[in-house]
Coordinates of C-alpha atoms (C1' of nucleotides) in Angstrom, one line a residue:
Chain A
M1 CA 107.3 224.9 93.7
D2 CA 104.9 223.1 91.3
K3 CA 106.8 221.0 88.8
I4 CA 106.3 222.3 85.2
M5 CA 105.7 220.2 82.4
L6 CA 107.6 221.5 79.0
Q7 CA 107.7 220.0 75.9
A8 CA 110.8 219.6 73.8
T9 CA 109.4 221.4 70.9
Q10 CA 112.6 222.0 69.8
S11 CA 113.3 218.2 69.4
A12 CA 110.3 217.8 66.8
S13 CA 110.6 218.8 63.5
P14 CA 109.5 222.4 62.9
V15 CA 107.4 223.6 60.7
S16 CA 109.5 225.2 57.4
P17 CA 109.2 228.5 57.9
A18 CA 108.4 230.6 55.0
I19 CA 108.3 227.9 52.5
N20 CA 106.4 229.3 48.9
S21 CA 104.0 226.4 49.3
H22 CA 104.2 225.9 45.5
L23 CA 107.6 224.4 45.5
V24 CA 106.3 221.9 47.9
T25 CA 105.9 219.2 45.7
F26 CA 108.8 219.8 43.5
Q27 CA 110.7 219.7 46.3
N28 CA 109.5 216.3 47.5
A29 CA 110.1 214.9 43.8
R30 CA 113.5 216.1 43.8
T31 CA 114.3 214.2 47.2
A32 CA 113.5 211.1 46.0
S33 CA 115.3 211.3 42.8
A34 CA 118.4 212.9 44.1
S35 CA 118.7 210.5 47.0
Y36 CA 121.9 211.6 49.1
K37 CA 123.0 214.5 46.6
L38 CA 123.4 217.8 48.4
A39 CA 120.7 220.0 47.1
C40 CA 120.3 223.4 48.5
N41 CA 116.7 223.4 46.5
T42 CA 115.4 220.9 49.0
C43 CA 116.9 221.9 52.3
S44 CA 114.7 223.0 54.8
V45 CA 117.1 226.5 55.6
R46 CA 117.5 227.5 52.3
Q47 CA 115.3 230.6 52.9
L48 CA 117.6 231.7 55.6
C49 CA 120.9 230.3 54.5
M50 CA 123.6 231.0 51.9
P51 CA 121.1 230.5 48.9
M52 CA 118.5 233.1 50.3
G53 CA 116.9 234.8 47.6
M54 CA 118.4 232.8 44.8
S55 CA 116.9 231.5 41.8
F56 CA 116.2 227.8 41.2
D57 CA 119.0 227.7 38.9
D58 CA 121.2 229.7 41.0
M59 CA 120.6 227.3 43.8
E60 CA 121.3 224.3 41.6
R61 CA 124.7 225.8 40.9
L62 CA 125.4 226.8 44.4
S63 CA 124.7 223.0 45.4
N64 CA 127.3 222.0 42.9
M65 CA 130.0 224.0 44.6
V66 CA 129.2 222.4 48.1
A67 CA 131.7 219.5 48.1
A68 CA 130.4 217.1 51.0
R69 CA 128.0 217.2 53.7
K70 CA 129.9 216.5 57.3
R71 CA 128.6 215.0 60.4
V72 CA 130.1 216.4 63.7
K73 CA 129.6 214.7 66.8
K74 CA 128.7 216.3 69.8
G75 CA 131.5 217.8 71.3
A76 CA 133.6 217.8 68.4
T77 CA 134.9 220.4 66.3
V78 CA 134.6 221.5 62.7
Y79 CA 137.9 223.6 62.9
R80 CA 140.1 224.8 65.4
T81 CA 142.3 228.0 66.0
G82 CA 145.1 227.8 64.0
E83 CA 143.8 225.4 61.5
E84 CA 144.1 226.5 58.0
F85 CA 141.0 228.0 56.2
T86 CA 139.7 226.5 53.4
A87 CA 136.1 226.5 53.8
L88 CA 133.2 227.7 55.1
Y89 CA 130.5 225.5 56.6
A90 CA 126.8 226.1 56.3
I91 CA 124.9 224.7 59.3
R92 CA 122.0 221.9 58.1
T93 CA 121.3 220.8 61.4
G94 CA 122.7 220.7 65.3
F95 CA 124.2 223.7 67.5
F96 CA 127.3 225.3 67.8
K97 CA 129.6 227.5 69.7
T98 CA 132.3 229.2 68.7
T99 CA 135.2 230.0 71.2
V100 CA 138.6 232.3 71.0
A101 CA 141.0 231.4 73.4
A102 CA 143.7 234.0 75.1
E103 CA 147.2 232.8 75.7
D104 CA 146.7 232.4 79.2
G105 CA 143.8 229.7 78.7
R106 CA 140.9 231.9 79.3
D107 CA 138.6 231.2 76.7
Q108 CA 135.6 233.2 75.6
V109 CA 132.3 232.2 73.7
T110 CA 131.9 234.4 70.9
G111 CA 129.0 233.2 69.6
F112 CA 126.2 230.4 69.4
Q113 CA 125.1 229.0 65.9
M114 CA 122.1 227.2 64.5
A115 CA 120.6 226.0 61.4
A116 CA 121.0 228.1 58.1
E117 CA 123.9 229.8 59.7
I118 CA 127.5 230.2 58.4
L119 CA 130.6 229.3 60.3
G120 CA 134.5 230.2 59.4
M121 CA 134.3 233.7 58.2
D122 CA 136.9 234.3 60.8
G123 CA 139.2 232.4 58.8
I124 CA 139.2 234.0 55.4
S125 CA 141.5 237.2 57.0
T126 CA 144.7 235.5 57.6
N127 CA 143.8 232.1 56.2
R128 CA 143.9 230.5 59.5
H129 CA 141.1 230.1 61.5
T130 CA 141.3 232.2 65.1
C131 CA 138.3 230.6 66.9
D132 CA 137.0 226.8 67.7
A133 CA 133.8 225.6 66.0
I134 CA 132.5 223.2 68.7
A135 CA 129.1 221.3 68.2
L136 CA 127.1 221.2 71.0
E137 CA 124.6 218.6 69.5
D138 CA 125.1 215.9 66.8
A139 CA 125.3 218.1 64.0
D140 CA 125.1 218.0 59.9
V141 CA 127.0 220.9 58.0
C142 CA 127.8 221.7 54.4
V143 CA 131.3 222.2 53.5
I144 CA 131.3 224.9 51.2
P145 CA 135.3 225.3 49.6
F146 CA 136.2 228.9 49.7
N147 CA 137.9 229.2 46.3
R148 CA 134.7 227.5 44.9
L149 CA 132.7 230.6 46.4
E150 CA 134.8 232.9 44.3
D151 CA 134.0 231.0 41.1
I152 CA 130.4 231.5 42.3
S153 CA 130.7 235.1 42.7
R154 CA 131.7 235.2 39.2
E155 CA 128.7 233.0 37.7
V156 CA 126.0 234.2 39.9
E157 CA 125.0 237.8 39.6
G158 CA 124.8 239.4 42.8
F159 CA 126.5 236.7 44.8
S160 CA 129.5 238.4 46.0
R161 CA 126.9 241.2 47.4
H162 CA 125.1 238.5 48.8
M163 CA 128.7 237.0 50.8
H164 CA 129.4 240.8 51.7
R165 CA 125.9 240.6 53.2
L166 CA 126.5 237.8 55.2
M167 CA 129.8 239.0 56.6
S168 CA 128.3 242.5 57.4
R169 CA 125.5 240.8 59.3
E170 CA 128.1 239.2 61.3
I171 CA 129.8 242.4 62.2
V172 CA 126.1 243.9 63.3
R173 CA 125.6 240.9 65.1
E174 CA 128.8 241.6 67.2
H175 CA 128.3 244.9 67.7
S176 CA 125.1 244.3 69.7
V177 CA 126.9 241.8 71.6
M178 CA 129.7 244.4 72.2
L179 CA 126.7 246.6 73.6
L180 CA 125.6 244.0 76.0
L181 CA 128.8 243.3 77.1
G182 CA 129.7 246.8 77.5
S183 CA 126.7 248.3 79.0
M184 CA 124.3 246.0 80.4
R185 CA 123.6 244.3 84.0
A186 CA 123.6 240.4 84.7
D187 CA 119.8 240.4 84.2
E188 CA 119.6 242.5 81.0
R189 CA 122.0 240.4 79.5
L190 CA 120.2 237.1 80.1
A191 CA 117.3 238.6 78.9
A192 CA 118.4 239.7 75.8
F193 CA 120.3 236.8 75.2
L194 CA 116.8 234.4 75.5
L195 CA 115.2 237.0 73.4
D196 CA 117.5 236.9 70.9
L197 CA 118.1 232.9 70.9
V198 CA 114.2 232.3 70.5
Q199 CA 113.5 234.9 68.1
R200 CA 116.0 232.8 65.8
L201 CA 114.4 229.5 66.4
H202 CA 111.1 231.3 66.0
A203 CA 112.6 232.2 62.2
R204 CA 113.2 228.5 62.1
G205 CA 109.8 227.3 62.9
Y206 CA 110.1 226.7 66.6
S207 CA 108.1 227.9 69.1
S208 CA 108.4 231.7 69.9
S209 CA 108.2 230.8 73.4
E210 CA 109.5 228.1 74.3
L211 CA 113.0 226.8 73.8
V212 CA 115.9 224.2 74.5
L213 CA 119.1 225.4 75.7
R214 CA 121.9 223.3 74.2
M215 CA 124.3 224.8 76.1
T216 CA 125.8 224.8 79.7
R217 CA 125.3 227.8 82.5
E218 CA 128.9 228.2 82.3
E219 CA 129.0 228.4 78.3
M220 CA 126.1 231.1 78.4
G221 CA 127.9 232.8 81.0
S222 CA 131.2 233.1 79.1
Y223 CA 129.0 234.2 76.1
L224 CA 127.4 236.9 78.5
G225 CA 130.8 237.9 80.2
L226 CA 129.1 236.4 83.6
K227 CA 129.9 233.4 85.7
L228 CA 127.8 230.3 85.7
E229 CA 126.6 231.0 89.2
T230 CA 125.5 234.4 88.4
V231 CA 123.4 233.2 85.0
S232 CA 121.8 230.4 87.4
R233 CA 120.6 233.1 89.9
M234 CA 119.2 235.3 87.1
F235 CA 117.1 232.2 86.0
S236 CA 116.1 231.8 89.6
K237 CA 115.0 235.6 89.7
F238 CA 113.0 235.7 86.4
M239 CA 111.1 232.4 87.6
D240 CA 110.5 234.5 91.0
E241 CA 109.3 237.3 89.2
G242 CA 107.1 235.1 87.0
L243 CA 109.4 236.3 83.4
I244 CA 110.0 232.7 82.4
E245 CA 109.6 229.0 83.7
V246 CA 112.9 227.0 83.7
K247 CA 113.4 223.5 84.1
Q248 CA 116.7 222.8 83.2
R249 CA 117.6 223.6 79.9
H250 CA 113.9 223.8 79.1
V251 CA 112.8 227.4 79.0
R252 CA 109.3 228.8 78.7
I253 CA 109.2 232.7 77.9
L254 CA 106.0 234.1 79.9
D255 CA 106.3 237.8 79.7
A256 CA 108.5 238.4 76.7
Q257 CA 107.1 242.0 77.2
A258 CA 108.8 242.5 80.3
L259 CA 111.9 241.0 79.2
A260 CA 112.0 243.3 76.4
H261 CA 111.7 246.0 78.9
L262 CA 114.3 245.0 81.0
V263 CA 116.7 245.1 77.6
S264 CA 116.2 248.6 76.7
H265 CA 114.8 250.6 79.7
H266 CA 118.0 250.7 81.8
H267 CA 117.7 252.3 85.6
T268 CA 120.3 252.5 87.9
H269 CA 119.2 250.7 91.2
Chain B
M1 CA 155.4 264.2 91.4
D2 CA 157.8 265.2 88.2
K3 CA 156.2 267.1 85.4
I4 CA 156.8 265.3 82.4
M5 CA 157.6 266.5 78.8
L6 CA 156.2 264.4 76.0
Q7 CA 156.7 265.2 72.5
A8 CA 153.2 264.8 70.1
T9 CA 155.1 262.7 68.0
Q10 CA 151.6 262.1 66.5
S11 CA 151.1 265.4 65.6
A12 CA 154.2 265.0 63.4
S13 CA 154.0 263.5 59.8
P14 CA 155.0 259.7 60.5
V15 CA 157.7 258.1 58.5
S16 CA 156.0 256.1 56.0
P17 CA 156.4 252.4 56.9
A18 CA 157.1 249.7 54.5
I19 CA 157.5 251.4 51.6
N20 CA 159.7 250.4 48.6
S21 CA 162.1 252.9 48.4
H22 CA 162.5 252.7 44.4
L23 CA 158.8 253.3 44.2
V24 CA 159.3 256.9 46.1
T25 CA 160.5 259.2 43.2
F26 CA 157.9 258.0 40.9
Q27 CA 155.5 258.8 43.4
N28 CA 156.7 262.3 43.5
A29 CA 156.3 262.4 40.2
R30 CA 152.9 261.6 40.0
T31 CA 151.8 263.7 42.8
A32 CA 152.7 266.7 41.1
S33 CA 151.2 266.2 37.8
A34 CA 147.9 264.7 39.3
S35 CA 147.6 267.5 41.4
Y36 CA 144.5 267.3 43.9
K37 CA 143.1 264.1 42.1
L38 CA 142.8 261.5 44.6
A39 CA 145.4 258.6 43.8
C40 CA 145.8 255.5 46.2
N41 CA 149.5 255.2 44.4
T42 CA 150.6 258.6 46.2
C43 CA 148.8 257.7 49.3
S44 CA 151.1 257.4 52.4
V45 CA 149.2 254.4 53.8
R46 CA 148.7 252.6 50.5
Q47 CA 150.3 249.4 52.1
L48 CA 148.0 249.2 54.7
C49 CA 144.4 250.3 53.2
M50 CA 142.5 249.1 50.3
P51 CA 145.0 248.9 47.7
M52 CA 147.1 246.9 49.9
G53 CA 149.3 244.2 47.6
M54 CA 148.1 245.6 44.7
S55 CA 149.7 245.9 41.4
F56 CA 150.4 249.8 40.4
D57 CA 147.8 249.3 37.4
D58 CA 145.1 247.9 39.9
M59 CA 145.8 250.9 42.3
E60 CA 144.9 253.2 39.5
R61 CA 141.8 251.5 38.6
L62 CA 140.9 251.5 42.1
S63 CA 141.6 255.2 42.5
N64 CA 139.5 256.0 39.4
M65 CA 136.4 253.8 41.8
V66 CA 137.0 256.4 44.5
A67 CA 134.3 259.3 44.0
A68 CA 135.7 261.9 46.0
R69 CA 137.6 263.0 48.9
K70 CA 135.7 264.2 51.7
R71 CA 136.7 266.4 54.6
V72 CA 135.2 265.4 58.1
K73 CA 135.1 268.3 60.8
K74 CA 136.0 266.9 64.6
G75 CA 132.9 266.1 65.9
A76 CA 131.1 265.5 62.5
T77 CA 129.8 262.1 61.3
V78 CA 130.6 260.4 58.2
Y79 CA 127.1 258.2 58.6
R80 CA 124.7 258.1 61.4
T81 CA 122.4 254.8 62.4
G82 CA 119.8 254.6 60.1
E83 CA 121.3 256.2 56.9
E84 CA 121.3 254.4 53.8
F85 CA 124.2 252.9 53.1
T86 CA 125.8 253.9 50.1
A87 CA 129.7 253.5 50.3
L88 CA 132.5 252.7 52.4
Y89 CA 135.5 255.1 53.6
A90 CA 138.7 254.9 53.8
I91 CA 140.3 257.0 56.2
R92 CA 143.2 259.3 54.8
T93 CA 143.8 261.2 58.1
G94 CA 142.3 261.7 61.3
F95 CA 141.0 259.3 63.7
F96 CA 137.3 258.2 64.3
K97 CA 134.9 256.7 66.7
T98 CA 132.0 254.2 66.1
T99 CA 129.0 253.9 68.2
V100 CA 126.1 252.0 68.3
A101 CA 123.2 253.3 70.3
A102 CA 120.4 251.1 72.5
E103 CA 116.6 252.1 72.5
D104 CA 117.4 253.7 75.5
G105 CA 119.9 256.0 74.7
R106 CA 123.1 253.9 76.3
D107 CA 125.5 253.9 73.6
Q108 CA 128.4 251.8 73.2
V109 CA 131.8 252.5 71.3
T110 CA 132.4 249.8 69.1
G111 CA 135.9 250.6 67.8
F112 CA 138.2 253.2 67.1
Q113 CA 139.7 253.8 63.6
M114 CA 142.6 255.6 62.0
A115 CA 144.3 256.1 59.1
A116 CA 143.9 252.9 56.5
E117 CA 141.1 251.7 58.2
I118 CA 137.9 251.2 56.5
L119 CA 134.3 252.4 58.0
G120 CA 131.0 251.6 56.7
M121 CA 130.9 247.7 56.4
D122 CA 128.1 247.5 59.1
G123 CA 126.1 249.0 56.3
I124 CA 126.4 246.5 53.9
S125 CA 124.3 244.0 55.5
T126 CA 120.9 246.0 55.6
N127 CA 121.7 248.6 52.9
R128 CA 121.0 251.0 56.1
H129 CA 123.9 252.0 58.5
T130 CA 123.6 250.5 62.3
C131 CA 126.1 252.9 63.8
D132 CA 127.5 256.1 64.0
A133 CA 131.0 256.9 62.8
I134 CA 132.2 260.0 64.1
A135 CA 135.6 262.2 63.9
L136 CA 137.8 262.6 67.2
E137 CA 139.7 265.2 65.2
D138 CA 139.6 266.9 61.6
A139 CA 139.9 264.1 59.2
D140 CA 139.9 263.1 55.4
V141 CA 138.3 260.2 54.0
C142 CA 137.9 258.5 50.6
V143 CA 134.7 257.7 49.7
I144 CA 134.3 254.2 47.8
P145 CA 130.6 253.9 46.4
F146 CA 129.9 250.3 46.9
N147 CA 128.4 249.7 43.8
R148 CA 131.6 250.5 42.2
L149 CA 133.4 247.9 44.3
E150 CA 131.2 245.1 42.7
D151 CA 132.5 246.1 39.1
I152 CA 136.2 246.3 40.3
S153 CA 135.6 243.1 42.1
R154 CA 135.0 241.7 38.4
E155 CA 138.0 243.5 36.8
V156 CA 140.8 243.1 39.3
E157 CA 141.8 239.6 39.7
G158 CA 141.5 238.8 43.8
F159 CA 139.8 242.1 44.6
S160 CA 136.8 240.0 45.9
R161 CA 139.0 238.0 48.1
H162 CA 140.7 241.1 49.3
M163 CA 137.2 242.6 50.4
H164 CA 136.4 239.4 52.1
R165 CA 139.7 239.8 53.8
L166 CA 139.1 243.3 55.5
M167 CA 135.6 242.3 56.6
S168 CA 137.1 239.2 58.1
R169 CA 139.6 241.2 59.6
E170 CA 137.0 243.2 61.3
I171 CA 135.0 240.0 62.6
V172 CA 138.2 238.9 64.3
R173 CA 139.0 242.0 65.7
E174 CA 135.4 242.2 67.1
H175 CA 136.5 238.7 68.6
S176 CA 139.3 240.2 70.6
V177 CA 137.1 243.0 71.9
M178 CA 134.4 240.4 73.3
L179 CA 137.5 238.6 74.7
L180 CA 138.5 241.6 76.6
L181 CA 135.1 242.7 77.6
G182 CA 133.8 239.5 78.6
S183 CA 136.7 238.0 80.5
M184 CA 139.2 240.7 81.5
R185 CA 139.6 243.0 84.6
A186 CA 139.4 246.9 84.4
D187 CA 143.6 246.9 84.3
E188 CA 143.7 244.1 81.9
R189 CA 141.5 246.1 79.7
L190 CA 143.4 249.3 79.5
A191 CA 146.7 247.5 79.0
A192 CA 145.1 245.5 76.3
F193 CA 143.6 248.5 74.7
L194 CA 147.0 250.9 74.8
L195 CA 149.1 248.0 73.5
D196 CA 146.5 247.7 70.5
L197 CA 146.6 251.1 69.8
V198 CA 150.3 251.8 69.9
Q199 CA 151.0 249.0 67.9
R200 CA 148.5 250.0 65.3
L201 CA 150.1 253.5 65.2
H202 CA 153.5 252.2 64.9
A203 CA 152.4 250.3 61.5
R204 CA 152.0 253.5 60.5
G205 CA 155.1 255.3 61.4
Y206 CA 154.6 256.8 64.5
S207 CA 156.3 255.7 67.8
S208 CA 155.8 252.4 69.4
S209 CA 155.9 253.7 73.0
E210 CA 154.3 256.8 73.1
L211 CA 150.9 257.9 71.8
V212 CA 148.2 260.7 72.1
L213 CA 144.6 259.7 72.9
R214 CA 142.2 261.4 70.6
M215 CA 139.0 260.2 72.7
T216 CA 138.0 261.2 76.1
R217 CA 138.1 258.8 79.6
E218 CA 134.5 258.6 78.6
E219 CA 135.0 257.0 75.2
M220 CA 137.7 254.9 76.2
G221 CA 135.6 254.0 78.9
S222 CA 132.6 253.1 76.8
Y223 CA 134.8 250.9 74.5
L224 CA 136.3 249.1 77.3
G225 CA 133.3 248.6 79.4
L226 CA 134.2 250.7 82.4
K227 CA 132.6 253.9 83.5
L228 CA 135.2 257.2 82.8
E229 CA 136.6 257.0 86.6
T230 CA 137.7 253.8 86.4
V231 CA 139.8 254.2 83.0
S232 CA 141.2 257.1 85.3
R233 CA 142.3 255.2 88.3
M234 CA 143.8 252.7 86.1
F235 CA 145.8 255.3 84.6
S236 CA 147.0 256.3 88.1
K237 CA 147.6 253.1 88.9
F238 CA 149.7 252.4 85.9
M239 CA 151.6 255.8 86.5
D240 CA 152.3 254.5 90.2
E241 CA 153.5 251.3 89.0
G242 CA 156.1 252.7 86.4
L243 CA 154.6 251.1 83.6
I244 CA 153.4 254.3 81.9
E245 CA 153.6 258.0 81.9
V246 CA 150.6 260.2 81.5
K247 CA 150.3 263.6 81.1
Q248 CA 146.3 264.3 80.1
R249 CA 146.1 262.3 76.3
H250 CA 150.0 262.0 76.4
V251 CA 150.9 258.6 77.1
R252 CA 154.5 257.0 77.2
I253 CA 154.8 253.3 77.5
L254 CA 157.7 252.6 79.8
D255 CA 157.3 248.6 80.3
A256 CA 155.3 247.4 77.3
Q257 CA 156.1 243.9 78.5
A258 CA 154.6 244.1 81.7
L259 CA 151.4 245.4 80.2
A260 CA 151.5 242.6 77.9
H261 CA 151.9 240.3 80.8
L262 CA 149.0 241.3 82.6
V263 CA 146.9 240.8 79.5
S264 CA 147.8 237.4 79.2
H265 CA 148.5 236.0 82.5
H266 CA 145.3 236.5 84.4
H267 CA 145.6 235.9 88.0
T268 CA 142.9 235.6 90.3
H269 CA 143.4 238.0 93.8
Chain C
dC1 C1' 140.0 286.1 81.4
dG2 C1' 136.3 283.1 82.2
dG3 C1' 133.5 279.4 81.2
dA4 C1' 132.8 274.9 79.7
dA5 C1' 134.7 270.2 79.2
dC6 C1' 137.7 266.7 80.7
dA7 C1' 140.6 264.5 84.3
dT8 C1' 141.8 263.0 89.0
dT9 C1' 140.7 261.5 93.3
dG10 C1' 138.0 260.1 97.7
dA11 C1' 134.5 258.0 100.5
dG12 C1' 130.8 254.5 100.0
dA13 C1' 127.4 251.3 98.1
dG14 C1' 126.2 247.6 95.4
dG15 C1' 126.4 244.0 91.8
dG16 C1' 128.9 240.0 90.3
dA17 C1' 132.5 236.9 91.6
dT18 C1' 134.2 233.4 94.7
dC19 C1' 134.1 229.9 97.5
dA20 C1' 131.8 225.9 99.2
dA21 C1' 128.1 222.6 99.8
dT22 C1' 124.0 220.3 97.9
dG23 C1' 121.3 218.6 94.8
dG24 C1' 119.5 216.6 90.3
dA25 C1' 120.1 214.8 85.7
dC26 C1' 121.8 211.3 82.6
dG27 C1' 124.3 207.9 80.9
dT28 C1' 126.7 203.4 81.5
dG29 C1' 127.3 199.0 83.2
dG30 C1' 125.9 195.4 86.6
Chain D
dC1 C1' 115.6 198.4 86.5
dC2 C1' 118.7 200.0 89.8
dA3 C1' 123.2 202.0 91.6
dC4 C1' 126.9 204.4 90.6
dG5 C1' 129.8 208.4 88.8
dT6 C1' 129.8 212.6 86.5
dC7 C1' 128.5 216.3 84.8
dC8 C1' 125.6 220.2 85.4
dA9 C1' 122.6 223.4 88.3
dT10 C1' 121.3 226.2 92.2
dT11 C1' 121.7 228.2 96.7
dG12 C1' 124.0 230.3 100.5
dA13 C1' 128.1 233.3 102.5
dT14 C1' 131.6 236.4 101.9
dC15 C1' 134.7 239.6 99.6
dC16 C1' 136.1 242.8 96.2
dC17 C1' 136.5 245.4 92.0
dT18 C1' 133.8 248.4 89.7
dC19 C1' 130.2 251.9 90.0
dT20 C1' 128.0 255.7 91.9
dC21 C1' 128.0 260.0 93.9
dA22 C1' 130.6 264.2 95.0
dA23 C1' 134.3 267.5 95.3
dT24 C1' 138.2 269.4 93.0
dG25 C1' 141.8 270.5 89.5
dT26 C1' 143.1 271.2 85.0
dT27 C1' 143.1 272.1 80.1
dC28 C1' 141.6 274.4 76.2
dC29 C1' 139.3 277.8 73.6
dG30 C1' 136.5 282.0 73.0

DNA sequence: CGGAACATTGAGAGGGATCAATGGACGTGG
DNA sequence: CCACGTCCATTGATCCCTCTCAATGTTCCG
């Protein structure tokens, strides 16, 4: 088999998606003056993240709520099961997994999160976190103290609705995972997973056909309800069928349509 | 095999759980005067439902927000996928399932809901519902227009936090379903399901060991990621092992501990 | 009473798990 | 820069749990 060369497009800085061009010079000016102060205004993922759709002024208000930026080393946790819930975390850079643990030690990856996504909403319900959020690469998050969020809900018109939307989106996402786990075969699961990942990366300015997986086969398997060997076999199968190219964690999607077809056209043997 | 007799404890009116006894006379007084007006104050599930933890006055405010009571016949929907999202629905009586549909027709039961639980949170994210909510028996729900909820968030201290908690609780619930679907065997799934159901029913004043299933084997199977035949076989297996008694949809749990042990002590063959 | 919907049970097949061995990639330190 | 160990991924052989297909039985309701 030929060696394939895949550029690690994800390593490079992505083109900022959907940024209003008239803001760019302003943005640069502020970056210089504000130096290390956190500012949603200058954040490359502000269109997808918490301040999505906000006015410039409201973004500034939000920035002021954000207590701190926090670096998380690969393998480290943002929070763990049982820890007190105090804040939500918006991902600036890096890639995470969340895992829930059963009493007997089994654990289940419940999601993979990337830039602009929010970590920690599980903790609101009981004031204790119910899962672990673990960085799969060195990462950078905004710490948003939850009690301050309630202040901003009063100050910023429509922010409360916005928070509800974020949480609802998570509920809807989990519904589709339940559909995946409850009714799809191994190949369908992996296809759905790859398409979801690449679509989210694309929304962040990355390629719509190439991606670098930040997780192991085992972590993918846990998320997809499969064993790592099965995940590996499905990768090989897709390669044999010419649907993708795989070299370790680099994946190039050659036939997205065929993958999508797999997901949405179930047929028994 | 002996015929077993199970009383349909669920059909009978449950004892109201955890109701402060000094409120009862007051409650009765109001029931008489307010006749058919919706009143959280007099609702038997107020301690578990939306007004959980609220003061008497705040409950009254909430009641005033609730536009209407809506009857839903068995088999009918409260809302369907694609319909515009306008309101949340608090279940007064009855039992529901929610289902998401894949493009190819497959559908997946994402949850079963009973009195005091909230339907419709999936719709907040996009202003369109993303699943169907179907009554499994004649039911009665409170319609809570969503825009009014935002009003009450401003008026009632802490209500916003309360809403967040409700949504977070749903997220956490779905995490445990993902754990179930992703890592448990058929018998473990059914055991976890039965224990969850009976625990929720118990919180509503029903027996902690007997229940009447409102859904078919197929609906259970869909929720649990199993085929109906497998569900049926697991019921038979539990019966043979003396863990439960089953007669059609009536189930009596004989050895809850053994069921719990199944769930939390996974062992390979 | 009869029909439809639902549930049980059996036999057989298949998809994914398990067990096991090998191979590659990567980081660390010599 | 190479050697080495560790972690990760691939692949094969076999097993078994769950699905599939099919027949029968039961309940419920018009």
